[in-house]
PDB file of C-alpha atoms in Angstrom:
ATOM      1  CA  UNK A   1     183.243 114.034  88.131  1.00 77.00           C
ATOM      2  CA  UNK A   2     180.851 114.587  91.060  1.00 81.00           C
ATOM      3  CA  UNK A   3     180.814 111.783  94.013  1.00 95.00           C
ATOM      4  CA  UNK A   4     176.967 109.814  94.057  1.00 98.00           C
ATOM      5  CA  UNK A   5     175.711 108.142  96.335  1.00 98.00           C
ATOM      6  CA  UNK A   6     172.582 106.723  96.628  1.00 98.00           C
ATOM      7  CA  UNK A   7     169.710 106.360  99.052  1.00 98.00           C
ATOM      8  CA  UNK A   8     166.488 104.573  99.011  1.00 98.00           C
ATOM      9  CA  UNK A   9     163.894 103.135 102.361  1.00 98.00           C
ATOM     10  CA  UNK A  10     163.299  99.631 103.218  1.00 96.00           C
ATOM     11  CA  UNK A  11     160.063  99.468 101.311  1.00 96.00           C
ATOM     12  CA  UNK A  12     162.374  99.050  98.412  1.00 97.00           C
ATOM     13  CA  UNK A  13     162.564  95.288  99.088  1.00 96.00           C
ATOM     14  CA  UNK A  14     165.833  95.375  97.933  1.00 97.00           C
ATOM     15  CA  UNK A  15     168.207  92.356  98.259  1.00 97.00           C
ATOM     16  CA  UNK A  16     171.607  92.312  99.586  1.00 95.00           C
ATOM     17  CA  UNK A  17     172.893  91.049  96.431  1.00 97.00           C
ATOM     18  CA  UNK A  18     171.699  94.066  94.955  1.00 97.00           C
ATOM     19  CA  UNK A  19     173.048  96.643  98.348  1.00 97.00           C
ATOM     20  CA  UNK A  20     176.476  95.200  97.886  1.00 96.00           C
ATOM     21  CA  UNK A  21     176.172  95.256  93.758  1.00 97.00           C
ATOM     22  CA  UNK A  22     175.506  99.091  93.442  1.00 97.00           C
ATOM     23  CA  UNK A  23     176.831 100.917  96.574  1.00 97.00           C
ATOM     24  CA  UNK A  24     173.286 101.498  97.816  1.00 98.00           C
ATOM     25  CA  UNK A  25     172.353 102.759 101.102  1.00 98.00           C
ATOM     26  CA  UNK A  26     168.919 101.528 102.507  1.00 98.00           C
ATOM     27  CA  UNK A  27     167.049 103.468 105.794  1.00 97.00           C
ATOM     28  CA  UNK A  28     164.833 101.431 107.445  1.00 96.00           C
ATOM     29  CA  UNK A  29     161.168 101.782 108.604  1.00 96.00           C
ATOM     30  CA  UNK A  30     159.455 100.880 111.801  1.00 94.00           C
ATOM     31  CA  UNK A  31     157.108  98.053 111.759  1.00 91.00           C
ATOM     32  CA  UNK A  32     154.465  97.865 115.262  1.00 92.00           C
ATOM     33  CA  UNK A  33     152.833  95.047 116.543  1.00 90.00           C
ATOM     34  CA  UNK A  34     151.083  96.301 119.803  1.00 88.00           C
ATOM     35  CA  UNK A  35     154.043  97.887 121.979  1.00 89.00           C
ATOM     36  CA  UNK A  36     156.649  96.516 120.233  1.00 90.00           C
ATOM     37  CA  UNK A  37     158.771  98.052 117.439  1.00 93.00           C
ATOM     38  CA  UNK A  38     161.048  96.675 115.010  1.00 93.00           C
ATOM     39  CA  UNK A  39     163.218  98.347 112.390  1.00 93.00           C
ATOM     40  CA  UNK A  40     162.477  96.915 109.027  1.00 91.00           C
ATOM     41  CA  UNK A  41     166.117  95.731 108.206  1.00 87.00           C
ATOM     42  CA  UNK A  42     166.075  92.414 107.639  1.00 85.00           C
ATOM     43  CA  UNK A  43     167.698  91.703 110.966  1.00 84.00           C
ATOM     44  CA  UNK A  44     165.637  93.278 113.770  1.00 87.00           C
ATOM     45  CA  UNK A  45     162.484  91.570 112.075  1.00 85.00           C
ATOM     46  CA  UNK A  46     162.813  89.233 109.196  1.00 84.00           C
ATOM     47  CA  UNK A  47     160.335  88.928 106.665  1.00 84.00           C
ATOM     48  CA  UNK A  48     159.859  85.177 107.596  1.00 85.00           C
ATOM     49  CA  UNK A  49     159.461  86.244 111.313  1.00 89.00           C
ATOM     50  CA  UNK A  50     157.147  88.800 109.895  1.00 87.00           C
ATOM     51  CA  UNK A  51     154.986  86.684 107.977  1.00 87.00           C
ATOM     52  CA  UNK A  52     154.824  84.512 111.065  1.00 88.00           C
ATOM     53  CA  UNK A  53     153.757  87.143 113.363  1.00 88.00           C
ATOM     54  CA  UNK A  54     151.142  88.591 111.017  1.00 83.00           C
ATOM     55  CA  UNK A  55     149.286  85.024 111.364  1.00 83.00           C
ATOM     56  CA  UNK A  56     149.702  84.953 114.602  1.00 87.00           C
ATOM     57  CA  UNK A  57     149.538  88.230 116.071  1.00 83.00           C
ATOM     58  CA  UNK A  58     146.299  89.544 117.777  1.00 85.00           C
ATOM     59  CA  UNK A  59     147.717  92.745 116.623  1.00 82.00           C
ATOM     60  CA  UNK A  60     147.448  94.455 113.138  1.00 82.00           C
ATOM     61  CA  UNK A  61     150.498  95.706 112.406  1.00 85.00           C
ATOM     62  CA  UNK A  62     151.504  99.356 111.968  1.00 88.00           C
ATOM     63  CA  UNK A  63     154.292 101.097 110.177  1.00 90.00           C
ATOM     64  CA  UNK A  64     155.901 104.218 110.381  1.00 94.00           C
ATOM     65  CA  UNK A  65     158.129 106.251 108.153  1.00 96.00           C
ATOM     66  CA  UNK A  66     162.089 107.278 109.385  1.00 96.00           C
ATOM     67  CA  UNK A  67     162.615 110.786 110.924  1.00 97.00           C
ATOM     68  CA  UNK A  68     164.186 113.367 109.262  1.00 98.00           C
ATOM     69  CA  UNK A  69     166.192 113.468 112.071  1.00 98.00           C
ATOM     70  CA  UNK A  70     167.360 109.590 110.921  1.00 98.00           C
ATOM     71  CA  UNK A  71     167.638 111.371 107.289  1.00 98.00           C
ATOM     72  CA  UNK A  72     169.380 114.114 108.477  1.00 98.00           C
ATOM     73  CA  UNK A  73     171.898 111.492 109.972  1.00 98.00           C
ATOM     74  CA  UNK A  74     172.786 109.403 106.722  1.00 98.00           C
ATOM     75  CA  UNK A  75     173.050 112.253 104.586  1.00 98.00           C
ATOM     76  CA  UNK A  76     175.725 114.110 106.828  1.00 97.00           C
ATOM     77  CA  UNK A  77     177.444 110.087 107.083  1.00 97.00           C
ATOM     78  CA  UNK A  78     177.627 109.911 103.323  1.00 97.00           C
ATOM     79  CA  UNK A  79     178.420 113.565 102.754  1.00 96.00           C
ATOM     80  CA  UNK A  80     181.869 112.866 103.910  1.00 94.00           C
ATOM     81  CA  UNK A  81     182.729 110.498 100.413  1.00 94.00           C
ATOM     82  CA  UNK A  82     179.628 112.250  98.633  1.00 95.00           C
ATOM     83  CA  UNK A  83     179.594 115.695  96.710  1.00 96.00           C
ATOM     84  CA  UNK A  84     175.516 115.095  95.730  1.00 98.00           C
ATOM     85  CA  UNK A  85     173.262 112.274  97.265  1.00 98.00           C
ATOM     86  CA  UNK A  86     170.212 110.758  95.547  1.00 98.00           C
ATOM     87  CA  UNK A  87     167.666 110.181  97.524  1.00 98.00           C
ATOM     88  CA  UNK A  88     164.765 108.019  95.995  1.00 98.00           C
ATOM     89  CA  UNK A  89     161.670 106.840  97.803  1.00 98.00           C
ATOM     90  CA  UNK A  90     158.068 104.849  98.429  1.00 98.00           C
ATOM     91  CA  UNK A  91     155.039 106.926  96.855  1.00 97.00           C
ATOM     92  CA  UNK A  92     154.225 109.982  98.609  1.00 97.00           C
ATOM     93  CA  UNK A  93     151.001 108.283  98.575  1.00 94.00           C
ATOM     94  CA  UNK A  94     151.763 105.075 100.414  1.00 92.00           C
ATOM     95  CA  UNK A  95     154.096 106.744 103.046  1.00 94.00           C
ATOM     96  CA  UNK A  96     155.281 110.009 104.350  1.00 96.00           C
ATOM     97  CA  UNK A  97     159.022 108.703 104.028  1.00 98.00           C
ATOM     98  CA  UNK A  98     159.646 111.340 101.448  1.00 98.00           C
ATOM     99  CA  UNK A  99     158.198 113.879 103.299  1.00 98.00           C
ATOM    100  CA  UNK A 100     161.224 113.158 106.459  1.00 98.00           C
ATOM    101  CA  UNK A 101     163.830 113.012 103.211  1.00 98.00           C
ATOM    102  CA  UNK A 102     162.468 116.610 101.874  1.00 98.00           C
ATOM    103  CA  UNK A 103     162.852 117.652 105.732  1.00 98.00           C
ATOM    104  CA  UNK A 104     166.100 116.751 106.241  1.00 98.00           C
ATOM    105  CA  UNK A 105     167.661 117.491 102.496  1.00 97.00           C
ATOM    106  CA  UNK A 106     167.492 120.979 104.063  1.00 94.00           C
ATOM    107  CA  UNK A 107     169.218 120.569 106.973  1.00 96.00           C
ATOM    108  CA  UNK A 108     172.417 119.567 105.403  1.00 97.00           C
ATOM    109  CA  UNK A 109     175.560 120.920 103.304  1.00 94.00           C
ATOM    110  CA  UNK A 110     175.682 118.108 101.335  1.00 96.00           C
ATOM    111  CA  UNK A 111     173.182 118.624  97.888  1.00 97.00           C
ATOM    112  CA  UNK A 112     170.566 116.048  97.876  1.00 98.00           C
ATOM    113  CA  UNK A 113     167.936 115.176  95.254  1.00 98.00           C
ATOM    114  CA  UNK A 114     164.732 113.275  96.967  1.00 98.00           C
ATOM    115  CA  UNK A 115     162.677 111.989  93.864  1.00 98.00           C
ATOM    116  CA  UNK A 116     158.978 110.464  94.389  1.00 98.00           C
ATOM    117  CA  UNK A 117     159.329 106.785  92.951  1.00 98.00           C
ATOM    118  CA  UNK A 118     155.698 106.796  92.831  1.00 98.00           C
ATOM    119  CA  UNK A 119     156.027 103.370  93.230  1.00 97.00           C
ATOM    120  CA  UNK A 120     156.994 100.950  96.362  1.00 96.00           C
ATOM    121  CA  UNK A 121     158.862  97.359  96.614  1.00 97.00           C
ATOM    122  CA  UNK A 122     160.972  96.880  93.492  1.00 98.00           C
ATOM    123  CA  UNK A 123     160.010  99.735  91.314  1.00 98.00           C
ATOM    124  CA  UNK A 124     161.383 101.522  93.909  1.00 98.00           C
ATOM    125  CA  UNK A 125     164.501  99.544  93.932  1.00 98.00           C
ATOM    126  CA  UNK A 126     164.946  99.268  90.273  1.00 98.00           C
ATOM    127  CA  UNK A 127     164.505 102.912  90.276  1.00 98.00           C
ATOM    128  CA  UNK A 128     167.429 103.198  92.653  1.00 98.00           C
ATOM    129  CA  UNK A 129     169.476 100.944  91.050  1.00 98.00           C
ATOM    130  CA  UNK A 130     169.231 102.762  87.826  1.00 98.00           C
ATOM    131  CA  UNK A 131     170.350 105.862  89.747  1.00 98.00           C
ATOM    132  CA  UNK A 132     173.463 104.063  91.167  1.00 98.00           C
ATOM    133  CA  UNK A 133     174.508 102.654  87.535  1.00 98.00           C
ATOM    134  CA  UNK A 134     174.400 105.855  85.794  1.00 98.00           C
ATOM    135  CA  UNK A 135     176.376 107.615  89.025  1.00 97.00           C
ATOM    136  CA  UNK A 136     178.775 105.062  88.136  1.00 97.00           C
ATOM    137  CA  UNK A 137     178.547 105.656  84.581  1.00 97.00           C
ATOM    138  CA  UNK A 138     179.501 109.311  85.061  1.00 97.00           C
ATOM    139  CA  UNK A 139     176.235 111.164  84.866  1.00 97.00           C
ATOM    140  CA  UNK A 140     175.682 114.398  86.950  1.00 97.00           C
ATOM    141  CA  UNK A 141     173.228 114.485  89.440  1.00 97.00           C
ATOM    142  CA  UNK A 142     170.548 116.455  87.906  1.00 97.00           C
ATOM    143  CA  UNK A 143     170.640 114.444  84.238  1.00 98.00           C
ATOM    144  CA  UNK A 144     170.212 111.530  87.073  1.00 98.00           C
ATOM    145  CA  UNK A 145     167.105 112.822  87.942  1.00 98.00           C
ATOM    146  CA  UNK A 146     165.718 113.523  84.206  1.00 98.00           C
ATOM    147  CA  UNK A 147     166.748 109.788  83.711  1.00 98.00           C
ATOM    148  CA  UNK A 148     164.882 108.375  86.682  1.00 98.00           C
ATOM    149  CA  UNK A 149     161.803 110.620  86.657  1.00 98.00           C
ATOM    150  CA  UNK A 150     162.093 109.692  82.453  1.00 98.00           C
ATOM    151  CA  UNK A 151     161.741 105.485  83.328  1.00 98.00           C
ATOM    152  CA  UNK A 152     159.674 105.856  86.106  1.00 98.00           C
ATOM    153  CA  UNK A 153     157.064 107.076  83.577  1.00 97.00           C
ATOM    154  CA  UNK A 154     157.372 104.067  81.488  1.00 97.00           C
ATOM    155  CA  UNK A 155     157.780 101.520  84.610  1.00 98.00           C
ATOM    156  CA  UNK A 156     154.684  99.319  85.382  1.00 98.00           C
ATOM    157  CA  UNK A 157     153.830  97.169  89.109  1.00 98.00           C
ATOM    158  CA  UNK A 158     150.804  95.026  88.799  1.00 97.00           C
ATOM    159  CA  UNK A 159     150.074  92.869  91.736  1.00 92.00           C
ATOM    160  CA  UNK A 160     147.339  90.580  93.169  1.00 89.00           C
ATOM    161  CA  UNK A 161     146.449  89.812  96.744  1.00 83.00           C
ATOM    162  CA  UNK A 162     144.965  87.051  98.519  1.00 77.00           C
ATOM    163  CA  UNK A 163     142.479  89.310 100.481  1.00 69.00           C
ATOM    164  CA  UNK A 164     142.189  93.238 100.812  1.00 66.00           C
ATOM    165  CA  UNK A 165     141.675  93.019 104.567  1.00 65.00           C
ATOM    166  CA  UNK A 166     145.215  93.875 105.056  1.00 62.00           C
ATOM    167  CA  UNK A 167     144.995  97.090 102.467  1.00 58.00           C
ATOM    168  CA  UNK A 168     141.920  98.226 103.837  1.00 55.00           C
ATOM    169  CA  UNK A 169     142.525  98.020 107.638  1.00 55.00           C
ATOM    170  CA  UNK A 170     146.033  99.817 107.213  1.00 47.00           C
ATOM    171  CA  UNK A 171     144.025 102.531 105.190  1.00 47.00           C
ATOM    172  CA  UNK A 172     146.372 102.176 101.925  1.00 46.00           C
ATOM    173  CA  UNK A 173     143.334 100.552  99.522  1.00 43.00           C
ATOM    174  CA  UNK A 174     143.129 103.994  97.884  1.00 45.00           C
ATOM    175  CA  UNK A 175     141.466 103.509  94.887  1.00 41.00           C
ATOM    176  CA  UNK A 176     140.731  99.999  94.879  1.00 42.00           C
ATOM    177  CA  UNK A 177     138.374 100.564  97.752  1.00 46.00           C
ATOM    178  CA  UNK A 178     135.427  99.464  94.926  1.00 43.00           C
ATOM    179  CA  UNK A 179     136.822  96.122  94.983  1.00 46.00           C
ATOM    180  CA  UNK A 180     135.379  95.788  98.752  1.00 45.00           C
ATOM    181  CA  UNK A 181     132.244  94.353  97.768  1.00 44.00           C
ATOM    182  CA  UNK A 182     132.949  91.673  95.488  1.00 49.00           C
ATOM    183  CA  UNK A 183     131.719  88.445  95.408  1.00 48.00           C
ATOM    184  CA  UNK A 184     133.590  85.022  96.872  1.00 54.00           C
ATOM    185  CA  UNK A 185     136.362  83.341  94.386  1.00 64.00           C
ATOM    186  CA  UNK A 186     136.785  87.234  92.502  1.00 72.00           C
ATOM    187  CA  UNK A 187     140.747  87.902  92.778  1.00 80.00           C
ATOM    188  CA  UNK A 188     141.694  91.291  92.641  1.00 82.00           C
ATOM    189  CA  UNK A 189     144.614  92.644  90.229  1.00 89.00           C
ATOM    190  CA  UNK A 190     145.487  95.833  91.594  1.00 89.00           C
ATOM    191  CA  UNK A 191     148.188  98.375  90.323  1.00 92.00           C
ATOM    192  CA  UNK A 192     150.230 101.623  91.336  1.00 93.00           C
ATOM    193  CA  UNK A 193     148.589 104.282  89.320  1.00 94.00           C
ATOM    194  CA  UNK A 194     150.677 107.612  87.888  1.00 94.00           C
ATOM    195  CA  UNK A 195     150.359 109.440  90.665  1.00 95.00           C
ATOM    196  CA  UNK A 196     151.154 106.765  93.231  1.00 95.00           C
ATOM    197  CA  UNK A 197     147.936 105.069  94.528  1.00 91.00           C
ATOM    198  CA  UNK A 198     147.355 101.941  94.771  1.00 85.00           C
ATOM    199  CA  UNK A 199     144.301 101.174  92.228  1.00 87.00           C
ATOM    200  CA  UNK A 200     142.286  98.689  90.397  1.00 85.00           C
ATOM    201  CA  UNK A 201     143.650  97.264  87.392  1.00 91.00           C
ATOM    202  CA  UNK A 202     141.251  94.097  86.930  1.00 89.00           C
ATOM    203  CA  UNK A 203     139.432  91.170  88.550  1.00 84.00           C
ATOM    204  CA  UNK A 204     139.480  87.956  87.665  1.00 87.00           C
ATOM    205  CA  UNK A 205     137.176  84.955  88.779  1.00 82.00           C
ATOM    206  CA  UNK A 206     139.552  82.082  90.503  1.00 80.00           C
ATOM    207  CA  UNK A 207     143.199  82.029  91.053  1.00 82.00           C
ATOM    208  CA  UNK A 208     144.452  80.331  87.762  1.00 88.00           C
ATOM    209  CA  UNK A 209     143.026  83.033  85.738  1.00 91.00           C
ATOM    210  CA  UNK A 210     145.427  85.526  87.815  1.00 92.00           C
ATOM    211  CA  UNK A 211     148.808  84.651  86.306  1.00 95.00           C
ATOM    212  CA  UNK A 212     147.312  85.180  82.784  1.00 96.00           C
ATOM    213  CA  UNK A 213     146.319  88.636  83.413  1.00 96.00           C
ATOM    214  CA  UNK A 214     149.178  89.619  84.857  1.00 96.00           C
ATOM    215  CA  UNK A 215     151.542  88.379  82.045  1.00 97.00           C
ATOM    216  CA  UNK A 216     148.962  90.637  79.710  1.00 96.00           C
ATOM    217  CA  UNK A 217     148.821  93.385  81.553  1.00 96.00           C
ATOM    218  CA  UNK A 218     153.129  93.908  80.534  1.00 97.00           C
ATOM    219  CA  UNK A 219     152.050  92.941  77.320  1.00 97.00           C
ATOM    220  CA  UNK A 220     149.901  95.458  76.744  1.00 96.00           C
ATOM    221  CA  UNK A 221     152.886  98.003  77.995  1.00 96.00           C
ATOM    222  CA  UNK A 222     155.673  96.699  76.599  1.00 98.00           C
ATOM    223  CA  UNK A 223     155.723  94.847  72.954  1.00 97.00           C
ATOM    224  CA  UNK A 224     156.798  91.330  72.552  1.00 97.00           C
ATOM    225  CA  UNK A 225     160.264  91.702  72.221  1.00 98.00           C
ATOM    226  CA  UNK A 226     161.029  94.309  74.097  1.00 98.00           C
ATOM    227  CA  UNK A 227     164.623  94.767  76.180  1.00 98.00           C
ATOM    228  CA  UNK A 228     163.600  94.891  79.969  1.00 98.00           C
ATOM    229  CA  UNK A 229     164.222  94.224  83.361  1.00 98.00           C
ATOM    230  CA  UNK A 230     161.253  92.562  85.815  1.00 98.00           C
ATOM    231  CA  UNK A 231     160.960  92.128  89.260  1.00 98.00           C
ATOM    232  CA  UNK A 232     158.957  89.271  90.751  1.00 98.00           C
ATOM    233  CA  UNK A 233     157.982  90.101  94.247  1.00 98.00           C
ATOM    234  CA  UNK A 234     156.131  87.938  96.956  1.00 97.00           C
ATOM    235  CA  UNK A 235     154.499  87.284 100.496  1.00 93.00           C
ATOM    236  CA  UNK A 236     155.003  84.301 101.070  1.00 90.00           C
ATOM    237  CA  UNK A 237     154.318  82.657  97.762  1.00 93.00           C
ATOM    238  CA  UNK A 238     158.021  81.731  96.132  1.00 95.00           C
ATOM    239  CA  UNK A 239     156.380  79.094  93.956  1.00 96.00           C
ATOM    240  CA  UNK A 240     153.873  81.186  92.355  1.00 95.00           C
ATOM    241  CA  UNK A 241     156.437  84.063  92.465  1.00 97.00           C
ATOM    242  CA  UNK A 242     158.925  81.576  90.208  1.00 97.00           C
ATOM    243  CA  UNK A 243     156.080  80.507  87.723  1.00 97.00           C
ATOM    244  CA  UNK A 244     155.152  83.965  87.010  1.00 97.00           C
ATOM    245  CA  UNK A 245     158.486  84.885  86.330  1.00 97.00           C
ATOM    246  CA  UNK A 246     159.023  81.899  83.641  1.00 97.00           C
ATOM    247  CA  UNK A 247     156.044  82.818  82.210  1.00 97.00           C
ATOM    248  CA  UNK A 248     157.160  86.759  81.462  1.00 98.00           C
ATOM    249  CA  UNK A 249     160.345  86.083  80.498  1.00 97.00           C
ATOM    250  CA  UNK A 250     159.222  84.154  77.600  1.00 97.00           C
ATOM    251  CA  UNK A 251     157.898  87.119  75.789  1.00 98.00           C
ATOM    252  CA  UNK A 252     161.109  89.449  76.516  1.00 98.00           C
ATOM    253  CA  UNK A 253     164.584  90.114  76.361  1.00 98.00           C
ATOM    254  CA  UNK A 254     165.336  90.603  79.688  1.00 98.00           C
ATOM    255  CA  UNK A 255     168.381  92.151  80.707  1.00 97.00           C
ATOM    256  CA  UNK A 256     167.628  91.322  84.399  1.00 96.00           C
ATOM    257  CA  UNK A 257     165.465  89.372  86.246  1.00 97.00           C
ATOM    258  CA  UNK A 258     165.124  88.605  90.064  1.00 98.00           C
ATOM    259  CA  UNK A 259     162.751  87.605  92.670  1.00 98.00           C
ATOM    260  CA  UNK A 260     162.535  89.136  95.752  1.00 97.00           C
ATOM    261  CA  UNK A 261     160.433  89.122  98.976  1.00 95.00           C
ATOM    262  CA  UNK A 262     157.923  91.464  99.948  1.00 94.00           C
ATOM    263  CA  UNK A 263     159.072  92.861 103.031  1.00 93.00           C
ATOM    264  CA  UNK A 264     157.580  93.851 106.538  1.00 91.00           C
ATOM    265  CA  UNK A 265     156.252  96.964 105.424  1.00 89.00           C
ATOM    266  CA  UNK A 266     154.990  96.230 102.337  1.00 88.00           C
ATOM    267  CA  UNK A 267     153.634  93.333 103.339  1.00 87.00           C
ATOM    268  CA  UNK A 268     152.025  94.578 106.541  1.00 83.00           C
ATOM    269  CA  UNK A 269     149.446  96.331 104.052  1.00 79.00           C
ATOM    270  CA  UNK A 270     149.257  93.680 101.044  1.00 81.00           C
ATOM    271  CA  UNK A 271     149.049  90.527 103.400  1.00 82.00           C
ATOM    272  CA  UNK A 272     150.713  86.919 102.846  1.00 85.00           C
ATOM    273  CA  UNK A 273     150.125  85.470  99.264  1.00 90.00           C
ATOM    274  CA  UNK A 274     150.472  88.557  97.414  1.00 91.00           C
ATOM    275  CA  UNK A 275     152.519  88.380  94.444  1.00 95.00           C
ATOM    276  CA  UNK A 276     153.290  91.169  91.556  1.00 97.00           C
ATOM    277  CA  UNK A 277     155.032  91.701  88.833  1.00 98.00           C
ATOM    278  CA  UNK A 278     157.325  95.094  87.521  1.00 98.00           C
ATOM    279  CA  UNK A 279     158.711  95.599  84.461  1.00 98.00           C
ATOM    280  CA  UNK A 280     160.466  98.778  82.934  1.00 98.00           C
ATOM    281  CA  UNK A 281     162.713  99.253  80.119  1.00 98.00           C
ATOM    282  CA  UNK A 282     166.314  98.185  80.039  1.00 98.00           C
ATOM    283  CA  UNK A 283     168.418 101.771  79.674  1.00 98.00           C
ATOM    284  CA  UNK A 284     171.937 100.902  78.381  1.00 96.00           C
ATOM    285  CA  UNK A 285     174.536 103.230  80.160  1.00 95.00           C
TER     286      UNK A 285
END
């Protein structure tokens, strides 16, 4: 049986609970305020500090992807326990960070399979997970692929933000960019389309209407009923991000549920008070 290990990037939002759980091995990002420059691991720059400094800043933030030279790196470190490395990422279309991974996969001995998430925060990080539990249920690396590039398909991240400012001054608003004009007290409900931009999925008028949409919006992709796992991720807004999750989980059987913080990077481009939901379907291994 081949050796696995995985890899996914700090946009995962991925907690420690779940690092330790599955063996996972997280590279960070770079997040810029002016001059300075902090890695996006939860201990050069935390998301509280973050959230903080975003407020307070007179500097929008910036991010930037790893090297492949900082690819290059981690591969050769995990070749030595590692026969094949699995290597999953933030949307091509959010980030370059696969790009660096594609760079470096050839630079090593060590076989490496980068996959395109297509997604960023959780999806991401469920995505990886799924990788590591089916590398520890014996799979070979390239059915691991089929399997992820098989769920992503069926995987859904529907999120709303307080403002767009943040979106549209980091230049990720992609295809929600028609959302710019619209009037006071209209809250955006954007998505992560299939092909990785970040798009449109509804507007609502007021924030109580928000929740609501968002709990239909996984009902109209996965039946009441349904085995799943969700994600609840937020900036900033654990209170909303617990309702939202009670209010899901009513309609499922979920086989896992946790909420988890956006992170610096994410979060320098959806702004504080964003919350979202993901949901794909539970794959027994």
């Amino acid at each position: 049986m081949a050796r696995i290990k995985v890899v996914t990037d700090s946009t995962s939002d991925m907690l420690p609970e779940q690092v330790s759980k599955y063996g996972i091995k997280v590279i960070p990002l770079n997040v810029h305020f002016g001059d300075e420059v902090y890695k996006d691991d939860g201990i050069d720059l935390t998301a509280e500090q973050f959230y903080h400094k975003l407020t307070t800043s007179p500097n929008m933030p910036r991010t930037s992807q790893p090297s492949a030279g900082e690819f290059m790196e981690l591969y050769q470190e995990l070749a030595a326990d590692a026969d094949e490395i699995v290597s999953i990422h933030i949307s091509g279309k959010l980030s370059g960070t696969i790009s660096s991974a594609e760079t470096a996969r050839g630079m090593v001995d060590v076989k490496v399979h980068t996959i395109d998430s297509l997604f960023a925060s959780q999806a991401c990080a469920r995505l990886a997970i799924l990788a590591a539990r089916a590398a520890a249920a014996g799979m070979a690396g390239d059915d691991i692929v089929a399997l992820v590039e098989r769920v992503r398909e069926q995987t859904m991240l529907v999120f709303s933000v307080d403002t767009l400012e943040y979106l549209q001054k980091n230049g990720r608003i992609g295809r929600a960019q028609a959302l710019l004009g619209s009037i006071m007290q209209v809250k955006p409900i954007l998505k992560v389309d299939p092909e990785g931009y970040v798009a449109t999925y509804d507007k609502v008028r007021g924030k109580s209407r928000v929740q609501p949409r968002v709990v239909a919006a996984a009902l109209e992709r996965f039946p009441e009923g349904s085995k799943v796992e969700i994600s609840i991720i937020h900036a900033n807004a654990a209170d909303r991000a617990a309702e939202l999750r009670e209010a899901v989980r009513v309609h499922y059987d979920v086989a896992e549920s946790v909420i988890a913080p956006i992170g610096p990077v994410i979060g320098a481009h959806a702004g504080p008070g964003a919350v979202g939901l993901i949901v794909l379907p539970w794959v027994e291994l």
